[in-house]
Tab-separated table of C-alpha atoms in Angstrom:
chain	number	residue	atom	x	y	z
D	1	ASP	CA	-25.679	-66.326	-226.287
D	2	THR	CA	-27.888	-67.100	-229.252
D	3	GLY	CA	-25.140	-67.166	-231.849
D	4	VAL	CA	-24.784	-65.250	-235.082
D	5	SER	CA	-27.967	-65.228	-237.126
D	6	GLN	CA	-28.447	-64.485	-240.792
D	7	ASP	CA	-31.547	-63.771	-242.793
D	8	PRO	CA	-32.674	-65.045	-245.199
D	9	ARG	CA	-31.089	-68.474	-245.244
D	10	HIS	CA	-31.802	-68.885	-248.931
D	11	LYS	CA	-32.461	-66.421	-251.715
D	12	ILE	CA	-33.243	-67.033	-255.352
D	13	THR	CA	-33.277	-64.007	-257.598
D	14	LYS	CA	-33.156	-63.110	-261.244
D	15	ARG	CA	-30.133	-61.517	-262.812
D	16	GLY	CA	-30.265	-57.758	-262.516
D	17	GLN	CA	-32.286	-57.671	-259.307
D	18	ASN	CA	-31.036	-56.223	-256.042
D	19	VAL	CA	-30.784	-58.339	-252.904
D	20	THR	CA	-30.085	-57.517	-249.281
D	21	PHE	CA	-28.910	-59.842	-246.547
D	22	ARG	CA	-28.947	-59.232	-242.839
D	23	CYS	CA	-26.578	-60.406	-240.134
D	24	ASP	CA	-27.159	-60.163	-236.399
D	25	PRO	CA	-23.927	-60.765	-234.505
D	26	ILE	CA	-23.567	-62.118	-231.020
D	27	SER	CA	-24.505	-59.453	-228.511
D	28	GLU	CA	-21.600	-57.192	-227.535
D	29	HIS	CA	-19.346	-58.455	-230.297
D	30	ASN	CA	-17.808	-55.302	-231.684
D	31	ARG	CA	-16.297	-56.821	-234.827
D	32	LEU	CA	-18.306	-58.121	-237.732
D	33	TYR	CA	-17.080	-59.765	-240.927
D	34	TRP	CA	-18.613	-60.768	-244.239
D	35	TYR	CA	-17.267	-63.633	-246.327
D	36	ARG	CA	-18.284	-65.261	-249.590
D	37	GLN	CA	-17.945	-68.983	-250.149
D	38	THR	CA	-18.338	-70.676	-253.494
D	39	LEU	CA	-18.565	-74.417	-254.095
D	40	GLY	CA	-15.313	-76.198	-253.446
D	41	GLN	CA	-13.672	-73.147	-251.931
D	42	GLY	CA	-13.033	-71.797	-248.498
D	43	PRO	CA	-14.623	-68.553	-247.341
D	44	GLU	CA	-13.145	-65.420	-248.909
D	45	PHE	CA	-13.016	-62.194	-246.946
D	46	LEU	CA	-15.258	-59.406	-248.211
D	47	THR	CA	-15.362	-56.716	-245.571
D	48	TYR	CA	-14.940	-55.997	-241.871
D	49	PHE	CA	-16.511	-53.630	-239.350
D	50	GLN	CA	-15.357	-52.521	-235.976
D	51	ASN	CA	-18.454	-51.152	-234.322
D	52	GLU	CA	-20.099	-49.045	-237.063
D	53	ALA	CA	-16.884	-48.270	-238.953
D	54	GLN	CA	-16.120	-50.266	-242.090
D	55	LEU	CA	-12.366	-50.665	-241.829
D	56	GLU	CA	-11.479	-52.843	-244.770
D	57	LYS	CA	-12.990	-53.956	-248.041
D	58	SER	CA	-11.669	-56.684	-250.272
D	59	ARG	CA	-11.061	-56.079	-253.953
D	60	LEU	CA	-13.642	-58.839	-254.390
D	61	LEU	CA	-16.233	-56.311	-253.259
D	62	SER	CA	-17.133	-54.600	-256.503
D	63	ASP	CA	-19.060	-51.340	-256.753
D	64	ARG	CA	-22.266	-53.370	-256.847
D	65	PHE	CA	-21.689	-54.532	-253.282
D	66	SER	CA	-22.271	-52.365	-250.247
D	67	ALA	CA	-22.296	-53.208	-246.571
D	68	GLU	CA	-23.450	-51.216	-243.601
D	69	ARG	CA	-23.528	-51.529	-239.856
D	70	PRO	CA	-25.346	-48.338	-238.925
D	71	LYS	CA	-25.548	-48.659	-235.166
D	72	GLY	CA	-22.705	-51.050	-234.560
D	73	SER	CA	-25.096	-53.937	-234.082
D	74	PHE	CA	-26.653	-55.747	-237.060
D	75	SER	CA	-25.213	-55.428	-240.544
D	76	THR	CA	-26.620	-55.566	-244.051
D	77	LEU	CA	-24.941	-56.619	-247.272
D	78	GLU	CA	-26.586	-55.408	-250.470
D	79	ILE	CA	-25.807	-56.603	-253.953
D	80	GLN	CA	-27.122	-54.434	-256.768
D	81	ARG	CA	-27.761	-55.648	-260.304
D	82	THR	CA	-26.968	-59.241	-259.407
D	83	GLU	CA	-25.021	-61.404	-261.816
D	84	GLN	CA	-24.878	-65.188	-262.063
D	85	GLY	CA	-21.335	-65.046	-260.727
D	86	ASP	CA	-22.698	-63.682	-257.466
D	87	SER	CA	-24.252	-67.068	-256.696
D	88	ALA	CA	-22.543	-68.204	-253.498
D	89	MET	CA	-22.937	-68.654	-249.778
D	90	TYR	CA	-22.557	-65.361	-247.909
D	91	LEU	CA	-21.251	-65.868	-244.406
D	92	CYS	CA	-21.234	-63.436	-241.534
D	93	ALA	CA	-19.022	-63.729	-238.475
D	94	SER	CA	-18.458	-61.704	-235.342
D	95	SER	CA	-15.777	-61.542	-232.695
D	96	PRO	CA	-15.706	-60.118	-229.179
D	97	PRO	CA	-13.517	-57.301	-227.817
D	98	VAL	CA	-11.512	-59.903	-225.935
D	99	SER	CA	-10.301	-62.909	-227.968
D	100	GLN	CA	-10.729	-60.894	-231.136
D	101	GLU	CA	-8.995	-63.625	-233.104
D	102	THR	CA	-11.908	-66.014	-232.580
D	103	GLN	CA	-14.639	-65.481	-235.137
D	104	TYR	CA	-18.069	-66.988	-234.632
D	105	PHE	CA	-19.873	-67.752	-237.852
D	106	GLY	CA	-23.526	-67.642	-238.742
D	107	PRO	CA	-25.252	-70.309	-240.867
D	108	GLY	CA	-24.927	-68.253	-244.031
D	109	THR	CA	-27.255	-67.020	-246.766
D	110	ARG	CA	-27.192	-69.077	-249.931
D	111	LEU	CA	-27.803	-66.924	-252.994
D	112	LEU	CA	-28.757	-68.303	-256.387
D	113	VAL	CA	-28.912	-65.884	-259.294
D	114	LEU	CA	-30.837	-67.203	-262.281
M	1	ALA	CA	0.379	-62.083	-248.521
M	2	GLN	CA	-0.719	-64.942	-246.347
M	3	SER	CA	-2.008	-68.168	-247.895
M	4	VAL	CA	-3.111	-71.635	-246.849
M	5	THR	CA	-2.783	-74.913	-248.713
M	6	GLN	CA	-4.823	-77.981	-247.919
M	7	PRO	CA	-3.447	-80.574	-250.323
M	8	ASP	CA	-6.162	-83.160	-249.778
M	9	ILE	CA	-9.495	-82.247	-251.320
M	10	HIS	CA	-11.223	-85.418	-250.137
M	11	ILE	CA	-10.296	-88.066	-247.561
M	12	THR	CA	-12.096	-91.280	-246.673
M	13	VAL	CA	-11.436	-93.094	-243.417
M	14	SER	CA	-13.073	-95.974	-241.623
M	15	GLU	CA	-14.890	-95.306	-238.392
M	16	GLY	CA	-12.503	-95.852	-235.504
M	17	ALA	CA	-9.418	-95.205	-237.594
M	18	SER	CA	-7.047	-92.337	-236.954
M	19	LEU	CA	-7.172	-89.145	-238.986
M	20	GLU	CA	-4.669	-86.537	-240.061
M	21	LEU	CA	-5.620	-83.578	-242.233
M	22	ARG	CA	-2.758	-81.600	-243.695
M	23	CYS	CA	-2.380	-77.835	-243.718
M	24	ASN	CA	0.526	-75.705	-244.879
M	25	TYR	CA	0.606	-71.951	-244.628
M	26	SER	CA	2.630	-69.117	-246.031
M	27	TYR	CA	3.222	-66.072	-243.881
M	28	GLY	CA	6.249	-63.943	-243.068
M	29	ALA	CA	6.044	-64.247	-239.312
M	30	THR	CA	4.400	-66.586	-236.838
M	31	PRO	CA	0.703	-66.376	-237.535
M	32	TYR	CA	-2.411	-67.317	-235.700
M	33	LEU	CA	-3.690	-70.661	-237.001
M	34	PHE	CA	-7.143	-72.159	-236.894
M	35	TRP	CA	-9.103	-75.234	-237.846
M	36	TYR	CA	-12.821	-74.912	-238.554
M	37	VAL	CA	-15.386	-77.579	-239.385
M	38	GLN	CA	-18.427	-77.075	-241.592
M	39	SER	CA	-21.278	-79.556	-241.739
M	40	PRO	CA	-23.794	-79.420	-244.592
M	41	GLY	CA	-26.097	-76.451	-244.202
M	42	GLN	CA	-24.187	-75.220	-241.177
M	43	GLY	CA	-21.860	-72.352	-240.501
M	44	LEU	CA	-18.246	-72.845	-239.598
M	45	GLN	CA	-17.437	-74.001	-236.095
M	46	LEU	CA	-14.044	-73.412	-234.540
M	47	LEU	CA	-12.313	-76.668	-233.580
M	48	LEU	CA	-9.083	-75.223	-232.213
M	49	LYS	CA	-6.601	-72.408	-232.558
M	50	TYR	CA	-2.919	-71.740	-232.114
M	51	LEU	CA	-1.944	-68.281	-230.909
M	52	SER	CA	1.369	-68.832	-229.157
M	53	GLY	CA	3.099	-71.103	-226.657
M	54	ASP	CA	2.644	-74.849	-226.659
M	55	THR	CA	2.756	-76.052	-230.252
M	56	LEU	CA	0.346	-78.924	-229.596
M	57	VAL	CA	-3.143	-77.577	-229.137
M	58	GLN	CA	-6.216	-79.420	-228.040
M	59	GLY	CA	-9.631	-78.671	-229.381
M	60	ILE	CA	-13.213	-79.755	-229.158
M	61	LYS	CA	-14.557	-83.152	-230.207
M	62	GLY	CA	-11.243	-84.872	-229.464
M	63	PHE	CA	-9.252	-83.033	-232.144
M	64	GLU	CA	-5.709	-81.770	-231.755
M	65	ALA	CA	-3.267	-79.974	-234.025
M	66	GLU	CA	0.456	-79.402	-233.979
M	67	PHE	CA	2.175	-76.235	-235.156
M	68	LYS	CA	5.509	-76.974	-236.812
M	69	ARG	CA	7.279	-73.747	-237.652
M	70	SER	CA	10.079	-75.438	-239.594
M	71	GLN	CA	7.543	-77.078	-241.911
M	72	SER	CA	5.027	-74.205	-241.955
M	73	SER	CA	2.408	-76.772	-241.088
M	74	PHE	CA	-0.559	-77.066	-238.778
M	75	ASN	CA	-1.948	-80.566	-239.252
M	76	LEU	CA	-5.167	-81.672	-237.594
M	77	ARG	CA	-5.374	-85.082	-235.956
M	78	LYS	CA	-7.870	-87.308	-234.241
M	79	PRO	CA	-6.997	-90.756	-232.863
M	80	SER	CA	-10.363	-92.382	-233.538
M	81	VAL	CA	-12.881	-90.992	-236.011
M	82	HIS	CA	-16.623	-91.150	-235.442
M	83	TRP	CA	-19.258	-91.180	-238.161
M	84	SER	CA	-20.417	-87.764	-236.959
M	85	ASP	CA	-17.030	-86.296	-237.890
M	86	ALA	CA	-17.958	-86.461	-241.579
M	87	ALA	CA	-17.836	-82.819	-242.693
M	88	GLU	CA	-15.608	-80.326	-244.445
M	89	TYR	CA	-12.582	-79.035	-242.581
M	90	PHE	CA	-10.934	-75.695	-243.194
M	91	CYS	CA	-7.530	-74.546	-242.065
M	92	ALA	CA	-7.087	-70.802	-241.696
M	93	VAL	CA	-4.337	-68.292	-240.969
M	94	ALA	CA	-4.370	-64.741	-239.640
M	95	PRO	CA	-1.667	-62.234	-238.700
M	96	SER	CA	-0.821	-62.341	-235.032
M	97	GLY	CA	-2.036	-59.358	-233.063
M	98	GLY	CA	-4.100	-56.446	-234.272
M	99	TYR	CA	-6.780	-56.793	-236.916
M	100	GLN	CA	-7.691	-60.350	-237.740
M	101	LYS	CA	-8.101	-60.800	-241.488
M	102	VAL	CA	-8.453	-64.546	-241.793
M	103	THR	CA	-7.418	-66.433	-244.923
M	104	PHE	CA	-8.945	-69.865	-245.395
M	105	GLY	CA	-7.737	-72.907	-247.273
M	106	THR	CA	-9.908	-74.627	-249.844
M	107	GLY	CA	-11.016	-77.298	-247.415
M	108	THR	CA	-10.801	-81.068	-247.032
M	109	LYS	CA	-13.984	-83.077	-247.217
M	110	LEU	CA	-13.954	-86.018	-244.824
M	111	GLN	CA	-15.998	-89.106	-245.510
M	112	VAL	CA	-16.336	-91.730	-242.774
M	113	ILE	CA	-17.257	-95.276	-243.744
M	114	PRO	CA	-18.587	-97.859	-241.297
């Protein structure tokens, strides 16, 4: 069990650029979640996958955001035309088929939009 | 909609002193309740969880929490704090059973002084 991994750990980009983050969940975890965390706040739910199906998206996830989990394993979160308000920590978590309520978090990707 | 309130943004305790972090939740039924800890640059680590049954739950690192339905509270306690406990602590709530959309509080930052 190597834990949830995220790549990159840090990303600095200019406003208007596109960015993509990757999350590798714990092996055999069928559920995968994306959260956004801004300074002084707790994580806010963005979206959730069960296997390859995206089952829920938060209203926080504007049209500029898209997430995929094509083979039910790793997931990507893309932000198009980044804005300064997108600066945040993006956290990924996964949970197993049994004990689905327990989410295991990755270290996060910190995004800074200049 | 479910919500979590952590009334204390920042708490300072002396090493060896006892600790209690407050958490109140709002949810129509009995939820699942969690406490997570986040150290700088780290992802969230689950300390403990309440799903059902005994209202006093034990977690890792010597932490415990008590679910009080009448007060809609799930306070985290530790009898003797160590310097390594300095971190940010998040209380979270999720609907019991089924899909686990977790809602986090805004966190309490714990400072430990020698």
